[in-house]
Amino acid sequence: MPQIGREIKKDIAFNRNEDVTKNLIRVLEAKAKMIMLGGGEKAIERLHARNKLTARERIDKLIDPGSAFFEIGLFTAYDMYKEYGGAPSSGTVFGIGKIHNRDVVIVANDATVKAGAWFPITCKKNLRAQEISIENRLPIVYLVDSAGVFLPLQSEIFPDKEHFGRIFRNNAIMSSLGITQIAAIMGPCVAGGAYLPIMSDEALIVDKTGYVFLAGSHLVKAAIGEEIDNEDLGGATVHCEISGVTDYKMKDDETCLNQIQNIIGKLGDRHKTGFDRIAPQPPKFDEKEIYGIIPEERTKPYDMHQVLARIVDNSELDEYKRDYGKTVITGYARIDGWAVGIVANQRLIVKNAEGEMQVGGVIYSDSADKAARFIMNCNQKKIPLVFFQDVTGFMVGSRAEHGGIIKDGAKMVNTVANSVVPKLTIIVGNSYGAGNYAMCGKAYDPRFIVGWPSAKIAVMGGDQASKTLLGIRLQAMKKRGEELSEEEKAKQLKEIKDRYDAETDPLFAAARIWIDDIIDPLHTRTFISRGIEIANYQGELPEFNSGVIQT
């Protein structure tokens, strides 16, 4: 297989890029460390005083010793709900961990954050956990410790299709699909939330700390006048010895977690999908050089081949239509031994077959046509797809329109949408407009999607958007006979751009689960490898059918 990449000249520009990227990662790691404390050290101490473990401690004890937890949504709710004191990681920790060497989705309420109450984004995060379980046919474990819906925001979480009730609907659907669901009631489990553990296959409850009921003691007294405490109303003894609602009475958190391990350890094996894997080989070039390759300014060109050469096994890429549609790179490679099909935006200014210059990061008709055909090939060959996004959108202008850019773009979008092989997406830099869609953005069901700290996600770039928005504002003022001074125009332009730039930050996207995580570029190989390993549990793939495509 042909080798790509070359030695990099480590000049001033390289060093500056490297410093910028490393600083972004340092800042990100510091934020992550704070988020992992949940409600803070004092809240953790109060939890420990009640003989309870934190959500992260429970997960650490549940998964196999020495194994890594593949966390999803660490930055969920970042900088959101500030008027309520914030909700670090949305008060829920979830991801995929190995239990008896089997991949299992684990969802744990963080009782140190508003007693584990559910904010609107918490619901979206839990639905994402169930989606991953369903797509990949993975068992799921719920570690329940929640006060229920965060009442000040009940209208944003209660009645709609993708609100709180959807979770219980999913419980039923997952059961019908044969997906194992295990719930451990390790704290409060109230009102509608009580249905989640009881709709699971098996429910465990921790004595004296776990409670499950449709209404707590205070509400019972207000509603029907009955005086009763929570333990006698819905504690472990009641539900394991009287009502029969729960299946196992556990003396403490650790005993409960051990019992979950015992249950998971006896599950039968599933038929794997059978994605091809051989012994992995490291890239020929130093992965750390990615830091210096990605330019500080998102508009500057760079060679995506150089990035890929530091990610794919042995720095080998068998390019498909290498000399055609050059603003998108397509080719077969291996990553950590797994066979993959790569679709990546090329940021260099290149020449097309007619010798015309094509701007990097833009998808032209020939690039879209090539990518669509390659994606169909990967579906036919049962090869997972990996997208590396750094795209400013599709080409515009009369020449592009007359050449059928919409038709060719639609062809690419169609094949991405209808793909049946797992898709994994890494947002390296820009992710603008329809380019986000064509390169498998969140709306196109990637199994997992992450961004590097250099990612920018928006309809268009900040400069273009701010000038467009200011122009619209000025037009409206002109109709009213009003005008702004040059100084006022500059001030408003800066205000618009600052707001727009804040909304294109990867943290803004991660907070809203537009991406699953923000990762260090050096973790990209691990992310892709684990993603395909998890997807390999799916079993037989459905038949690929692209439907009607205009040619």
Coordinates of C-alpha atoms in Angstrom, one line a residue:
M1 CA 0.0 0.0 0.0
P2 CA 1.4 3.5 -0.9
Q3 CA 3.0 5.4 1.9
I4 CA 2.0 9.1 2.5
G5 CA 3.6 11.9 4.4
R6 CA 7.0 13.3 4.7
E7 CA 9.3 14.9 7.2
I8 CA 8.1 18.2 8.5
K9 CA 10.2 21.4 8.6
K10 CA 9.9 22.6 12.1
D11 CA 10.1 26.3 11.5
I12 CA 8.7 29.3 13.4
A13 CA 5.2 28.7 12.0
F14 CA 5.3 25.0 13.0
N15 CA 6.4 26.0 16.5
R16 CA 3.7 28.6 16.9
N17 CA 1.0 26.2 15.8
E18 CA 2.3 23.6 18.2
D19 CA 2.3 26.1 21.1
V20 CA -1.3 27.2 20.3
T21 CA -2.6 23.6 20.1
K22 CA -0.8 22.6 23.3
N23 CA -2.2 25.6 25.1
L24 CA -5.8 24.8 23.9
I25 CA -5.3 21.2 25.3
R26 CA -4.0 22.5 28.6
V27 CA -7.0 24.7 29.0
L28 CA -9.3 21.9 28.0
E29 CA -7.8 19.5 30.5
A30 CA -8.1 22.0 33.3
K31 CA -11.8 22.5 32.5
A32 CA -12.3 18.7 32.4
K33 CA -10.7 18.3 35.8
M34 CA -13.1 20.8 37.3
I35 CA -16.1 19.2 35.6
M36 CA -15.1 15.8 37.0
L37 CA -15.6 17.1 40.5
G38 CA -19.3 17.4 39.8
G39 CA -20.9 19.5 42.5
G40 CA -17.5 20.0 44.2
E41 CA -15.4 18.5 47.0
K42 CA -17.8 19.4 49.8
A43 CA -20.7 17.8 48.0
I44 CA -18.5 14.7 47.5
E45 CA -17.6 14.6 51.2
R46 CA -21.3 14.8 52.1
L47 CA -22.0 11.9 49.8
H48 CA -19.2 9.8 51.4
A49 CA -20.6 10.6 54.9
R50 CA -23.8 8.8 53.9
N51 CA -21.8 5.7 52.9
K52 CA -22.3 6.4 49.2
L53 CA -19.9 6.5 46.3
T54 CA -19.8 9.2 43.7
A55 CA -20.9 8.4 40.1
R56 CA -17.3 8.2 38.9
E57 CA -16.2 6.0 41.8
R58 CA -19.1 3.7 41.1
I59 CA -18.1 3.4 37.4
D60 CA -14.4 2.9 38.3
K61 CA -15.4 -0.1 40.6
L62 CA -17.8 -1.5 38.0
I63 CA -15.5 -1.8 35.0
D64 CA -12.6 -4.2 34.7
P65 CA -9.5 -3.3 36.6
G66 CA -7.0 -1.5 34.5
S67 CA -9.5 -0.9 31.6
A68 CA -10.3 2.6 30.3
F69 CA -13.7 4.2 30.4
F70 CA -14.8 5.6 27.0
E71 CA -16.7 8.6 28.3
I72 CA -19.2 10.4 26.2
G73 CA -20.5 14.0 26.9
L74 CA -18.0 15.1 29.6
F75 CA -18.6 18.8 28.5
T76 CA -22.4 18.5 28.4
A77 CA -24.1 21.6 29.8
Y78 CA -20.8 23.5 29.9
D79 CA -21.5 27.2 30.6
M80 CA -25.3 26.5 30.6
Y81 CA -27.9 27.0 33.3
K82 CA -25.7 29.6 35.0
E83 CA -28.8 31.2 36.6
Y84 CA -29.3 27.9 38.5
G85 CA -25.6 27.5 39.5
G86 CA -24.7 25.4 36.5
A87 CA -24.9 21.7 35.9
P88 CA -21.4 20.1 35.5
S89 CA -21.6 17.4 32.9
S90 CA -25.4 17.8 33.1
G91 CA -25.4 15.8 36.4
T92 CA -24.9 12.5 34.6
V93 CA -21.8 10.5 33.7
F94 CA -22.0 8.1 30.8
G95 CA -19.9 6.1 28.4
I96 CA -18.8 2.6 27.5
G97 CA -16.7 0.4 29.8
K98 CA -15.6 -3.2 29.8
I99 CA -17.2 -5.6 32.3
H100 CA -15.8 -9.1 32.1
N101 CA -14.2 -7.9 28.9
R102 CA -17.6 -7.1 27.3
D103 CA -18.4 -3.5 26.2
V104 CA -21.3 -2.1 28.2
V105 CA -23.0 1.3 28.1
I106 CA -23.0 2.8 31.7
V107 CA -25.2 5.7 32.8
A108 CA -24.7 7.1 36.3
N109 CA -26.5 10.0 37.9
D110 CA -24.2 12.4 39.7
A111 CA -25.9 13.1 43.1
T112 CA -23.5 15.9 43.9
V113 CA -25.1 18.0 41.1
K114 CA -28.5 19.2 42.2
A115 CA -29.1 15.8 43.8
G116 CA -28.9 14.2 40.4
A117 CA -31.8 16.2 39.0
W118 CA -32.5 16.1 35.3
F119 CA -32.0 19.3 33.3
P120 CA -33.3 19.4 29.7
I121 CA -29.8 18.6 28.3
T122 CA -29.5 15.7 30.8
C123 CA -32.5 14.1 29.0
K124 CA -30.8 14.6 25.7
K125 CA -27.6 13.0 27.1
N126 CA -29.5 10.0 28.4
L127 CA -31.2 9.5 25.1
R128 CA -27.8 9.5 23.4
A129 CA -26.7 6.7 25.8
Q130 CA -29.7 4.6 24.8
E131 CA -29.1 5.4 21.1
I132 CA -25.5 4.1 21.4
S133 CA -26.8 1.0 23.1
I134 CA -29.4 0.4 20.4
E135 CA -27.2 1.1 17.4
N136 CA -24.4 -1.2 18.7
R137 CA -26.6 -3.7 20.5
L138 CA -24.7 -3.2 23.7
P139 CA -26.0 -4.0 27.2
I140 CA -26.8 -1.0 29.3
V141 CA -26.4 -0.4 33.0
Y142 CA -28.2 2.5 34.8
L143 CA -26.8 3.6 38.2
V144 CA -29.8 5.5 39.4
D145 CA -29.4 8.3 42.1
S146 CA -31.6 11.2 41.1
A147 CA -34.2 13.5 42.5
G148 CA -36.0 13.5 39.2
V149 CA -36.8 16.4 36.8
F150 CA -35.4 19.8 37.6
L151 CA -38.7 21.4 38.3
P152 CA -37.9 25.1 37.3
L153 CA -37.3 23.8 33.8
Q154 CA -40.1 21.1 33.7
S155 CA -41.7 22.6 30.5
E156 CA -38.5 22.0 28.6
I157 CA -38.1 18.3 29.6
F158 CA -41.6 16.8 30.2
P159 CA -44.0 16.5 27.2
D160 CA -42.2 16.4 23.9
K161 CA -41.1 13.5 21.7
E162 CA -37.5 13.7 22.7
H163 CA -38.1 14.6 26.4
F164 CA -38.2 12.6 29.6
G165 CA -40.9 10.1 28.6
R166 CA -38.9 9.0 25.5
I167 CA -36.5 7.2 27.8
F168 CA -39.1 4.8 29.1
R169 CA -40.4 4.3 25.6
N170 CA -36.8 3.3 24.7
N171 CA -36.7 0.9 27.6
A172 CA -39.6 -1.0 26.1
I173 CA -38.1 -0.9 22.6
M174 CA -34.7 -2.0 23.8
S175 CA -36.2 -4.9 25.7
S176 CA -38.0 -6.1 22.5
L177 CA -34.7 -6.0 20.7
G178 CA -33.1 -8.3 23.3
I179 CA -30.8 -5.6 24.7
T180 CA -29.9 -6.4 28.3
Q181 CA -30.8 -3.5 30.7
I182 CA -29.8 -3.6 34.3
A183 CA -30.7 -0.9 36.8
A184 CA -29.3 -0.3 40.3
I185 CA -31.2 2.0 42.6
M186 CA -28.5 3.6 44.6
G187 CA -30.3 6.7 45.8
P188 CA -33.6 8.4 45.2
C189 CA -35.6 7.2 42.2
V190 CA -38.9 9.2 42.1
A191 CA -42.0 10.0 40.1
G192 CA -41.7 9.2 36.3
G193 CA -38.1 8.2 36.8
A194 CA -39.2 5.2 38.8
Y195 CA -40.2 3.5 35.6
L196 CA -36.7 3.4 34.2
P197 CA -35.3 0.7 36.6
I198 CA -38.6 -1.2 36.7
M199 CA -38.7 -1.4 32.9
S200 CA -35.2 -2.8 32.9
D201 CA -34.6 -6.5 32.9
E202 CA -33.3 -6.6 36.4
A203 CA -33.4 -4.1 39.2
L204 CA -31.1 -3.9 42.2
I205 CA -31.6 -1.6 45.2
V206 CA -29.2 -0.6 48.0
D207 CA -30.6 -0.9 51.5
K208 CA -31.1 2.3 53.5
T209 CA -29.9 4.6 50.6
G210 CA -32.0 3.5 47.6
Y211 CA -35.7 4.5 47.4
V212 CA -38.1 4.1 44.5
F213 CA -41.7 5.5 44.5
L214 CA -44.1 7.5 42.3
A215 CA -44.4 10.2 45.1
G216 CA -42.1 10.8 48.1
S217 CA -43.3 11.1 51.7
H218 CA -43.8 14.9 51.5
L219 CA -46.0 14.7 48.4
V220 CA -47.9 11.7 49.8
K221 CA -48.8 13.7 52.9
A222 CA -49.9 16.7 50.8
A223 CA -51.9 14.5 48.4
I224 CA -53.7 12.0 50.7
G225 CA -52.7 13.0 54.2
E226 CA -50.8 9.8 55.0
E227 CA -47.7 10.2 57.2
I228 CA -44.9 7.8 56.3
D229 CA -41.1 8.1 55.8
N230 CA -39.3 7.3 52.6
E231 CA -37.8 4.0 53.9
D232 CA -41.2 2.6 54.8
L233 CA -42.7 4.0 51.6
G234 CA -40.3 2.7 49.0
G235 CA -37.1 1.4 50.5
A236 CA -35.2 -1.8 49.8
T237 CA -37.1 -3.9 52.3
V238 CA -40.5 -2.8 51.0
H239 CA -39.7 -3.5 47.3
C240 CA -37.7 -6.7 47.8
E241 CA -39.9 -8.3 50.4
I242 CA -43.4 -6.8 50.0
S243 CA -44.1 -5.3 46.6
G244 CA -41.6 -7.4 44.6
V245 CA -40.8 -4.4 42.5
T246 CA -37.0 -4.9 42.8
D247 CA -35.0 -8.1 42.4
Y248 CA -31.9 -7.8 44.6
K249 CA -31.4 -6.2 48.0
M250 CA -27.9 -5.0 48.3
K251 CA -26.2 -3.9 51.6
D252 CA -24.0 -1.2 50.1
D253 CA -22.8 0.3 46.8
E254 CA -19.8 -2.0 46.4
T255 CA -21.9 -5.2 46.9
C256 CA -24.4 -3.8 44.4
L257 CA -21.7 -3.2 41.8
N258 CA -20.3 -6.7 42.3
Q259 CA -23.7 -8.2 41.7
I260 CA -24.0 -6.3 38.4
Q261 CA -20.6 -7.7 37.4
N262 CA -21.9 -11.2 38.2
I263 CA -25.0 -10.7 36.0
I264 CA -23.0 -9.3 33.1
G265 CA -20.4 -12.0 33.4
K266 CA -23.0 -14.7 32.5
L267 CA -24.5 -13.1 29.4
G268 CA -24.3 -15.1 26.2
D269 CA -22.0 -13.9 23.4
R270 CA -23.4 -12.0 20.4
H271 CA -22.6 -12.5 16.7
K272 CA -20.1 -9.9 15.7
T273 CA -20.4 -7.8 12.5
G274 CA -17.0 -9.0 11.3
F275 CA -15.1 -5.8 10.4
D276 CA -11.6 -6.7 9.2
R277 CA -8.7 -6.3 11.6
I278 CA -5.1 -7.4 11.6
A279 CA -2.1 -6.7 13.9
P280 CA -1.8 -2.9 14.3
Q281 CA 1.2 -0.9 13.2
P282 CA 2.1 2.6 14.4
P283 CA 2.4 5.5 11.9
K284 CA 5.8 6.0 10.4
F285 CA 5.7 9.6 11.6
D286 CA 5.5 11.1 15.0
E287 CA 1.8 11.7 16.0
K288 CA 2.8 14.8 18.1
E289 CA 3.7 16.6 14.9
I290 CA 0.0 17.0 14.2
Y291 CA 0.2 19.9 16.8
G292 CA 2.4 21.9 14.5
I293 CA 0.7 21.0 11.2
I294 CA -2.7 22.4 12.0
P295 CA -2.5 26.1 11.5
E296 CA -3.4 28.6 14.2
E297 CA -5.5 30.5 11.7
R298 CA -8.3 28.3 10.4
T299 CA -8.2 30.0 7.0
K300 CA -4.6 28.9 6.2
P301 CA -4.0 25.9 4.0
Y302 CA -2.2 22.7 5.0
D303 CA -1.8 19.2 3.6
M304 CA -4.3 16.8 5.1
H305 CA -2.1 13.9 3.9
Q306 CA 0.4 15.0 6.5
V307 CA -2.2 14.7 9.2
L308 CA -3.4 11.3 8.0
A309 CA 0.2 10.1 7.8
R310 CA 0.4 10.5 11.6
I311 CA -2.8 8.6 12.3
V312 CA -3.1 5.6 9.9
D313 CA -1.1 2.4 10.3
N314 CA 2.4 2.5 8.8
S315 CA 1.4 5.9 7.3
E316 CA -0.1 4.0 4.3
L317 CA -3.2 5.1 2.4
D318 CA -4.4 3.5 -0.8
E319 CA -6.0 6.5 -2.4
Y320 CA -9.2 6.2 -4.5
K321 CA -9.2 8.5 -7.6
R322 CA -6.1 10.3 -6.2
D323 CA -5.9 12.7 -9.1
Y324 CA -9.6 13.5 -9.4
G325 CA -11.7 15.7 -7.1
K326 CA -8.6 16.7 -5.1
T327 CA -10.3 18.9 -2.5
V328 CA -11.6 15.6 -0.9
I329 CA -9.2 12.8 -0.1
T330 CA -10.7 9.3 -0.3
G331 CA -8.9 6.0 0.4
Y332 CA -8.5 2.8 2.2
A333 CA -6.2 2.4 5.2
R334 CA -5.9 0.7 8.6
I335 CA -6.1 2.4 12.0
D336 CA -5.0 0.3 14.9
G337 CA -5.3 -2.7 12.6
W338 CA -8.9 -2.0 11.6
A339 CA -9.7 -1.6 7.9
V340 CA -11.3 1.8 7.3
G341 CA -12.4 4.0 4.4
I342 CA -11.2 7.6 4.9
V343 CA -13.0 10.7 3.6
A344 CA -11.1 13.8 4.4
N345 CA -11.2 17.5 3.3
Q346 CA -8.0 18.7 1.6
R347 CA -7.0 22.2 2.7
L348 CA -4.4 22.8 0.0
I349 CA -5.1 24.9 -3.1
V350 CA -5.0 22.3 -5.9
K351 CA -5.6 22.0 -9.7
N352 CA -8.4 19.9 -11.1
A353 CA -8.3 17.7 -14.2
E354 CA -8.7 20.8 -16.4
G355 CA -5.8 22.6 -14.7
E356 CA -8.1 25.0 -12.9
M357 CA -7.2 26.1 -9.3
Q358 CA -9.5 24.8 -6.6
V359 CA -9.6 26.3 -3.1
G360 CA -8.9 23.9 -0.3
G361 CA -11.6 23.1 2.2
V362 CA -14.3 23.6 -0.4
I363 CA -16.2 20.7 -1.9
Y364 CA -16.5 20.9 -5.7
S365 CA -18.7 18.8 -8.0
D366 CA -15.9 16.4 -8.9
S367 CA -15.0 16.0 -5.2
A368 CA -18.6 15.3 -4.2
D369 CA -19.0 12.8 -7.1
K370 CA -15.8 11.0 -6.1
A371 CA -16.7 10.9 -2.4
A372 CA -20.2 9.5 -3.1
R373 CA -18.8 6.7 -5.2
F374 CA -16.2 5.8 -2.6
I375 CA -18.8 5.8 0.2
M376 CA -20.9 3.3 -1.8
N377 CA -17.8 1.1 -2.3
C378 CA -17.2 1.0 1.4
N379 CA -20.8 0.0 2.1
Q380 CA -20.5 -2.8 -0.5
K381 CA -17.2 -4.0 1.1
K382 CA -18.4 -3.7 4.7
I383 CA -15.6 -1.2 5.6
P384 CA -16.3 1.4 8.3
L385 CA -16.1 5.0 7.2
V386 CA -14.0 7.7 9.0
F387 CA -14.6 11.3 8.1
F388 CA -12.0 14.1 8.8
Q389 CA -13.8 17.4 8.5
D390 CA -12.2 20.7 7.7
V391 CA -14.7 22.1 5.3
T392 CA -16.0 25.6 4.5
G393 CA -18.9 24.2 2.4
F394 CA -19.7 23.5 -1.2
M395 CA -18.5 25.7 -4.1
V396 CA -20.8 28.6 -5.0
G397 CA -21.1 30.9 -8.0
S398 CA -22.5 30.6 -11.5
R399 CA -19.9 28.2 -12.8
A400 CA -20.5 25.8 -9.9
E401 CA -24.3 26.1 -10.2
H402 CA -24.3 25.6 -14.0
G403 CA -22.1 22.5 -13.5
G404 CA -24.6 21.0 -11.1
I405 CA -23.0 21.4 -7.7
I406 CA -26.4 20.9 -6.0
K407 CA -27.0 17.6 -7.8
D408 CA -23.5 16.3 -7.0
G409 CA -23.7 17.6 -3.4
A410 CA -27.1 15.8 -3.0
K411 CA -25.5 12.6 -4.3
M412 CA -22.8 12.8 -1.6
V413 CA -25.4 13.7 1.1
N414 CA -27.6 10.8 0.0
T415 CA -24.8 8.2 0.3
V416 CA -23.7 9.5 3.7
A417 CA -27.3 9.4 4.9
N418 CA -28.0 5.9 3.6
S419 CA -24.7 4.3 4.7
V420 CA -25.1 1.1 6.8
V421 CA -21.5 0.7 7.8
P422 CA -20.5 2.6 11.0
K423 CA -19.4 6.2 10.5
L424 CA -17.0 8.0 12.8
T425 CA -16.4 11.7 12.4
I426 CA -13.5 13.9 13.6
I427 CA -13.9 17.6 13.2
V428 CA -10.3 18.8 12.7
G429 CA -11.0 22.5 11.8
N430 CA -13.9 24.2 10.1
S431 CA -17.2 22.5 9.8
Y432 CA -19.5 25.0 8.0
G433 CA -22.8 24.8 6.3
A434 CA -23.8 21.9 4.1
G435 CA -20.2 20.8 4.3
N436 CA -20.9 19.6 7.9
Y437 CA -23.8 17.5 6.5
A438 CA -21.9 16.0 3.6
M439 CA -19.0 15.1 5.8
C440 CA -21.2 13.3 8.2
G441 CA -22.1 15.8 10.9
K442 CA -24.3 14.9 13.8
A443 CA -27.5 15.0 11.8
Y444 CA -26.2 12.1 9.7
D445 CA -25.9 9.6 12.5
P446 CA -22.2 9.0 13.0
R447 CA -21.8 6.3 15.6
F448 CA -19.4 8.7 17.4
I449 CA -18.4 12.3 16.6
V450 CA -15.7 14.3 18.2
G451 CA -13.9 17.5 17.7
W452 CA -10.3 18.6 18.1
P453 CA -9.7 21.8 20.1
S454 CA -9.2 23.5 16.7
A455 CA -12.8 22.7 15.6
K456 CA -15.2 25.4 14.5
I457 CA -18.9 24.5 13.9
A458 CA -21.3 27.0 12.3
V459 CA -23.4 27.8 9.2
M460 CA -20.5 29.9 8.0
G461 CA -17.2 31.5 9.3
G462 CA -17.3 34.3 11.8
D463 CA -16.0 37.0 9.5
Q464 CA -18.5 36.2 6.7
A465 CA -21.4 35.8 9.2
S466 CA -20.7 39.0 11.1
K467 CA -20.5 41.1 7.9
T468 CA -23.7 39.5 6.6
L469 CA -25.6 40.1 9.8
L470 CA -24.3 43.7 10.1
G471 CA -25.3 44.3 6.4
I472 CA -28.8 43.1 7.1
R473 CA -29.0 45.3 10.2
L474 CA -27.8 48.4 8.3
Q475 CA -30.2 47.8 5.5
A476 CA -33.1 47.8 7.9
M477 CA -31.9 51.0 9.5
K478 CA -31.5 52.7 6.1
K479 CA -35.2 51.9 5.4
R480 CA -36.0 53.7 8.6
G481 CA -33.8 56.7 7.6
E482 CA -31.2 55.9 10.3
E483 CA -27.4 55.6 9.9
L484 CA -24.5 54.5 11.9
S485 CA -21.1 56.2 12.1
E486 CA -18.0 54.2 11.1
E487 CA -17.0 53.9 14.7
E488 CA -20.5 52.5 15.6
K489 CA -20.3 50.1 12.7
A490 CA -17.0 48.7 13.8
K491 CA -18.3 48.3 17.4
Q492 CA -21.4 46.4 16.3
L493 CA -19.3 44.3 13.9
K494 CA -17.0 43.3 16.8
E495 CA -20.0 42.5 19.1
I496 CA -21.6 40.3 16.4
K497 CA -18.3 38.5 15.6
D498 CA -17.4 37.9 19.3
R499 CA -20.8 36.3 19.9
Y500 CA -20.6 34.3 16.7
D501 CA -17.0 33.1 17.6
A502 CA -18.2 32.0 21.0
E503 CA -20.9 29.9 19.4
T504 CA -18.5 28.3 17.0
D505 CA -16.2 27.2 19.9
P506 CA -16.1 23.4 20.2
L507 CA -17.1 23.7 23.9
F508 CA -20.3 25.3 22.8
A509 CA -21.0 22.3 20.5
A510 CA -19.9 19.8 23.2
A511 CA -22.2 21.4 25.8
R512 CA -25.2 20.8 23.5
I513 CA -24.1 17.3 22.5
W514 CA -23.6 18.3 18.8
I515 CA -20.3 16.4 19.3
D516 CA -19.7 13.6 21.8
D517 CA -16.4 14.9 23.1
I518 CA -13.4 17.2 22.4
I519 CA -10.3 15.1 22.2
D520 CA -6.5 15.6 22.1
P521 CA -5.5 14.9 18.5
L522 CA -3.1 12.3 19.9
H523 CA -6.1 10.2 21.1
T524 CA -7.6 10.0 17.6
R525 CA -6.3 6.5 16.8
T526 CA -7.7 5.2 20.1
F527 CA -11.0 6.9 19.5
I528 CA -11.4 5.4 16.1
S529 CA -10.3 1.9 17.2
R530 CA -12.6 1.8 20.2
G531 CA -15.5 3.2 18.0
I532 CA -15.1 0.4 15.5
E533 CA -14.7 -2.2 18.2
I534 CA -17.9 -1.1 19.8
A535 CA -19.8 -1.0 16.5
N536 CA -18.6 -4.5 15.8
Y537 CA -21.2 -5.8 18.3
Q538 CA -24.0 -4.7 16.0
G539 CA -24.3 -8.0 14.2
E540 CA -25.5 -8.4 10.6
L541 CA -25.6 -5.1 8.7
P542 CA -28.8 -4.1 6.8
E543 CA -28.6 -4.0 3.0
F544 CA -27.3 -0.8 1.6
N545 CA -29.7 1.1 -0.7
S546 CA -29.0 4.6 -1.8
G547 CA -32.5 5.2 -3.2
V548 CA -32.9 7.6 -6.1
I549 CA -29.7 9.5 -7.1
Q550 CA -29.6 12.0 -9.9
T551 CA -26.7 11.5 -12.3

